[in-house]
């Protein structure tokens, strides 16, 4: 009798535990299973691996990718390092390859680290589209993103057009180890190289964070107090540069050009604290990258190099730009 009772209690407890685990599946080891069965209901399972998950610029790429995923019945995961970190980025990419997803969207931020993994994914039948930064020597099937060298060249030309006389330039760049950041610097250098009046005094790394950009700007100004112009090559660099200028040098008015039309950058452009922005199209990158993976999965052969547009935005063109691109740059709540 006792034994029966114990057995009954055991079964009861087991059932309750099982029920709870199923119910709170999202928080237990069922999460992977849930993701997998979710993926099964949809045509394909793709993953988008950003440089850092909480970065506003990547959230816009994610938004584009999610909208395309909905249209094409794709199960989309967005997984990456919380803060930019090469080791973690590569580890996540490798894990997703082992997980046998149907398609991967990732940066080709460093040939050394990414090319072998991209090729490994291809060997396993996983389609790969590089987005935002290319790995041209890998076997990736498509690149969707800015022509980073050309965008850097545009920035250099803008500096030449917008300034007169001698300019001493400080560059704040996202990462020294990122190929697309290096291309943006090289393009800029090539554009200004022949002009004797332009001198590039120094370059520092921000680690693609605002606080990093503040520190980089501070260090540049300490080493080169005669700087008259700044060039920021990643989305949050302009914010750091503008912050240091308004606190450390409130009476100076250096020329500032930076990348990306994030809402805060556009506010600074409106207020005249930033002079020009190199526009990229992150929403389109995300959207088109998903579309290209779908094409590849259907056995089609889309164009390998798909550059999204980039151009220079100045204060006088801001209202028109916002009207034409409403909601595409994380600016939904901005007044018209
Ligand atoms: C770059 C991204 C980078 C972001 C950082 C953008 O300009 O294209 O690669 O992750 O800046 O905030």
XYZ file of C-alpha atoms and ligand atoms in Angstrom:
348
model
C 0.000 0.000 0.000
C 2.777 2.328 1.083
C 4.745 1.515 -2.038
C 1.744 2.241 -4.207
C 1.211 5.541 -2.504
C 4.872 6.507 -3.012
C 4.615 5.511 -6.647
C 1.465 7.616 -7.044
C 3.184 10.660 -5.434
C 6.193 10.163 -7.671
C 4.023 10.086 -10.822
C 2.113 13.132 -9.652
C 5.300 15.125 -8.972
C 6.810 14.024 -12.254
C 3.699 15.142 -14.168
C 3.646 18.540 -12.432
C 7.350 19.088 -13.198
C 6.856 18.015 -16.787
C 3.880 20.314 -17.199
C 5.786 23.272 -15.695
C 8.777 22.671 -17.948
C 6.569 22.551 -21.008
C 4.656 25.622 -19.896
C 7.768 27.687 -19.197
C 9.519 26.117 -22.177
C 10.959 29.462 -23.341
C 13.092 29.600 -20.213
C 14.225 25.990 -20.109
C 16.111 23.653 -22.386
C 12.953 23.461 -24.482
C 13.851 26.790 -26.018
C 15.928 25.193 -28.784
C 13.208 22.683 -29.462
C 10.607 25.444 -29.601
C 12.760 27.427 -32.048
C 13.236 24.339 -34.180
C 9.574 23.390 -34.301
C 8.726 27.037 -35.005
C 11.217 26.979 -37.871
C 9.595 23.823 -39.236
C 6.292 25.602 -39.717
C 7.999 28.149 -41.923
C 9.607 27.765 -45.306
C 13.192 28.509 -44.190
C 15.210 29.120 -41.056
C 17.662 32.031 -41.383
C 19.865 33.734 -38.851
C 21.093 37.310 -38.863
C 24.305 37.790 -36.867
C 24.932 41.457 -36.041
C 28.191 43.017 -34.874
C 26.399 43.786 -31.601
C 22.769 43.057 -30.850
C 21.727 46.247 -29.080
C 23.314 48.644 -31.546
C 20.702 50.995 -33.047
C 22.142 50.624 -36.527
C 21.801 46.829 -36.360
C 18.290 47.100 -35.015
C 17.373 48.863 -38.250
C 18.964 46.062 -40.302
C 16.999 43.617 -38.147
C 13.769 45.530 -38.791
C 14.263 45.263 -42.556
C 15.122 41.577 -42.250
C 12.073 40.860 -40.066
C 9.703 42.533 -42.500
C 11.118 40.533 -45.402
C 11.015 37.367 -43.261
C 7.326 37.905 -42.647
C 6.666 38.414 -46.334
C 8.547 35.274 -47.371
C 7.423 33.050 -44.481
C 10.931 32.771 -43.034
C 11.754 31.910 -39.437
C 14.378 34.523 -38.545
C 16.710 34.538 -35.565
C 18.756 37.575 -34.558
C 21.785 36.398 -32.553
C 25.094 38.082 -31.862
C 27.457 39.467 -29.259
C 25.961 42.011 -26.888
C 29.032 44.204 -27.313
C 31.267 44.030 -30.385
C 33.672 41.171 -29.827
C 35.462 39.244 -32.552
C 35.842 35.991 -30.559
C 32.197 35.846 -29.574
C 31.006 36.853 -33.026
C 32.972 34.010 -34.603
C 31.828 31.541 -31.933
C 28.160 32.353 -32.581
C 28.673 32.009 -36.328
C 30.298 28.603 -35.847
C 27.482 27.465 -33.558
C 24.834 28.452 -36.076
C 26.676 26.529 -38.782
C 26.618 23.464 -36.522
C 22.886 24.081 -35.934
C 22.291 23.607 -39.686
C 20.157 26.644 -40.386
C 19.146 27.196 -44.028
C 20.832 30.549 -44.433
C 23.145 32.943 -42.604
C 23.508 36.717 -42.862
C 26.698 38.008 -41.297
C 29.375 40.617 -41.735
C 32.633 39.648 -43.375
C 34.348 41.938 -40.950
C 37.765 40.272 -41.080
C 38.907 37.982 -43.870
C 41.129 35.951 -41.517
C 38.343 35.137 -39.090
C 35.296 34.966 -41.329
C 36.411 33.459 -44.642
C 37.100 29.944 -43.259
C 33.767 29.897 -41.439
C 31.795 31.209 -44.385
C 33.378 28.501 -46.542
C 32.575 25.890 -43.907
C 28.915 26.947 -43.968
C 28.873 26.714 -47.761
C 30.380 23.213 -47.587
C 27.473 22.199 -45.385
C 24.858 23.498 -47.787
C 24.062 26.650 -45.796
C 23.639 29.731 -47.986
C 25.615 32.775 -46.854
C 24.974 36.431 -47.608
C 27.388 38.985 -46.196
C 25.732 42.163 -45.073
C 27.201 45.586 -44.210
C 30.823 44.369 -44.529
C 31.969 41.979 -47.224
C 34.384 39.036 -47.286
C 35.103 39.128 -51.025
C 37.659 36.285 -50.958
C 35.260 33.855 -49.295
C 32.700 31.729 -51.154
C 29.782 33.823 -49.861
C 27.116 33.971 -52.516
C 25.981 37.592 -52.246
C 27.074 40.798 -50.520
C 24.390 43.349 -49.679
C 25.653 46.635 -48.287
C 27.525 49.853 -48.812
C 30.527 50.126 -51.102
C 32.632 51.098 -48.111
C 35.624 52.443 -50.008
C 33.377 54.643 -52.176
C 31.500 55.897 -49.115
C 34.784 56.907 -47.467
C 35.810 58.659 -50.676
C 32.511 60.588 -50.630
C 33.252 61.712 -47.076
C 36.639 63.048 -48.172
C 35.080 64.892 -51.090
C 32.480 66.425 -48.776
C 35.223 67.734 -46.502
C 36.904 69.332 -49.515
C 33.662 70.904 -50.702
C 32.522 72.177 -47.323
C 35.753 73.673 -45.967
C 38.277 76.287 -47.009
C 41.915 76.778 -46.070
C 44.116 74.536 -43.957
C 42.332 71.663 -42.194
C 43.864 69.392 -39.596
C 41.768 66.210 -39.434
C 41.235 63.731 -36.598
C 39.667 60.385 -37.514
C 37.608 58.321 -35.089
C 37.124 54.845 -36.524
C 34.968 51.968 -35.272
C 37.554 49.203 -35.243
C 41.044 48.834 -36.628
C 40.408 45.119 -37.205
C 37.288 45.628 -39.341
C 37.838 45.562 -43.092
C 34.939 47.887 -43.927
C 36.135 50.509 -41.415
C 39.588 50.377 -42.976
C 38.059 50.841 -46.434
C 36.179 53.909 -45.208
C 39.433 55.380 -43.916
C 41.322 54.499 -47.104
C 38.643 56.019 -49.350
C 38.759 59.212 -47.310
C 42.550 59.377 -47.408
C 42.576 58.886 -51.178
C 40.007 61.639 -51.705
C 41.951 64.263 -49.730
C 45.476 63.070 -50.448
C 46.288 65.466 -53.260
C 45.049 68.545 -51.409
C 47.983 70.130 -49.612
C 45.653 72.061 -47.313
C 44.362 68.838 -45.709
C 46.480 67.117 -43.090
C 45.369 63.935 -41.339
C 46.807 64.372 -37.853
C 45.736 61.135 -36.193
C 43.342 58.222 -36.012
C 41.880 56.490 -32.941
C 39.533 53.579 -32.396
C 36.114 53.893 -30.729
C 35.285 50.167 -30.471
C 31.967 51.238 -32.122
C 30.664 52.625 -28.829
C 29.716 56.176 -27.879
C 31.938 56.147 -24.789
C 34.777 54.803 -26.917
C 34.252 57.646 -29.382
C 34.311 60.180 -26.537
C 37.644 58.780 -25.326
C 39.079 58.636 -28.863
C 38.123 62.274 -29.535
C 39.506 63.381 -26.199
C 42.818 61.611 -26.911
C 43.022 63.056 -30.417
C 42.484 66.582 -29.126
C 45.045 66.090 -26.390
C 47.665 64.944 -28.866
C 46.664 67.401 -31.602
C 45.063 70.497 -30.108
C 45.121 72.151 -33.559
C 42.501 69.747 -35.028
C 39.889 71.644 -37.078
C 37.893 68.760 -38.571
C 36.704 65.309 -37.512
C 35.690 62.248 -39.502
C 33.767 59.457 -37.735
C 33.553 56.165 -39.627
C 30.900 54.258 -37.659
C 27.386 55.009 -36.485
C 28.091 56.220 -32.937
C 31.390 58.015 -33.566
C 29.762 61.353 -34.439
C 27.876 61.356 -31.126
C 31.110 60.973 -29.167
C 32.911 63.629 -31.211
C 30.049 66.132 -30.826
C 29.812 65.483 -27.085
C 33.509 66.183 -26.486
C 33.385 69.351 -28.567
C 30.374 70.725 -26.692
C 31.946 70.033 -23.287
C 35.671 70.559 -23.900
C 35.641 73.151 -26.668
C 32.220 74.803 -26.586
C 33.481 77.882 -28.414
C 35.150 76.039 -31.241
C 33.347 74.982 -34.399
C 35.232 72.124 -36.050
C 33.887 70.554 -39.217
C 32.348 67.168 -38.328
C 31.357 64.467 -40.791
C 30.245 61.053 -39.642
C 28.448 57.906 -40.725
C 24.788 56.995 -40.398
C 21.455 58.696 -40.063
C 20.546 57.447 -36.608
C 17.958 59.755 -34.990
C 20.533 61.307 -32.607
C 22.913 62.027 -35.474
C 20.103 63.703 -37.390
C 19.250 65.850 -34.337
C 22.884 66.974 -34.174
C 22.815 67.742 -37.904
C 19.663 69.831 -37.433
C 21.308 71.703 -34.536
C 24.429 72.393 -36.604
C 26.634 70.325 -34.291
C 27.443 67.883 -37.071
C 28.010 69.221 -40.581
C 27.415 66.197 -42.779
C 26.421 62.537 -42.584
C 27.347 59.668 -44.871
C 24.001 57.955 -45.409
C 23.818 54.159 -45.544
C 20.635 52.122 -45.992
C 20.524 49.548 -43.186
C 16.801 48.796 -43.509
C 17.266 47.917 -47.163
C 20.352 45.820 -46.329
C 18.329 43.637 -43.952
C 15.340 43.367 -46.244
C 17.321 42.563 -49.348
C 19.639 40.113 -47.574
C 16.616 37.963 -46.629
C 15.250 38.240 -50.156
C 18.589 37.084 -51.553
C 18.731 34.078 -49.247
C 15.241 33.106 -50.390
C 16.384 33.419 -54.020
C 19.416 31.241 -53.313
C 17.303 28.624 -51.585
C 15.062 28.477 -54.644
C 18.147 27.667 -56.690
C 18.394 31.057 -58.380
C 21.654 32.949 -58.902
C 21.266 36.580 -57.877
C 23.877 39.269 -58.603
C 26.818 38.676 -56.255
C 27.652 42.265 -55.449
C 24.639 44.302 -54.414
C 25.671 47.742 -53.256
C 23.077 49.757 -51.425
C 23.321 53.487 -52.028
C 25.320 55.924 -49.994
C 25.400 59.689 -50.262
C 26.122 62.798 -48.230
C 23.378 64.445 -46.209
C 23.697 68.070 -45.104
C 21.447 70.169 -42.885
C 19.752 71.913 -45.829
C 18.546 68.541 -47.219
C 17.433 67.011 -43.936
C 13.672 67.744 -44.102
C 13.372 66.443 -47.616
C 15.386 63.354 -46.690
C 13.117 62.608 -43.707
C 10.016 63.045 -45.834
C 11.308 60.652 -48.445
C 12.537 58.029 -45.979
C 9.969 58.133 -43.203
C 10.315 55.251 -40.745
C 13.352 53.705 -42.421
C 15.972 55.112 -40.057
C 14.448 54.453 -36.640
C 12.787 57.896 -36.836
C 9.095 56.921 -36.554
C 8.511 59.197 -33.593
C 10.227 62.213 -35.111
C 7.999 65.121 -36.006
C 7.566 65.722 -39.734
C 28.721 50.216 -39.623
C 28.462 48.954 -38.854
C 28.735 49.145 -37.385
C 27.990 50.350 -36.877
C 28.425 50.580 -35.441
C 28.012 51.394 -39.013
O 28.429 52.558 -39.664
O 28.321 50.069 -40.979
O 29.294 47.938 -39.331
O 28.351 48.003 -36.672
O 28.313 51.486 -37.637
O 27.651 51.464 -34.743
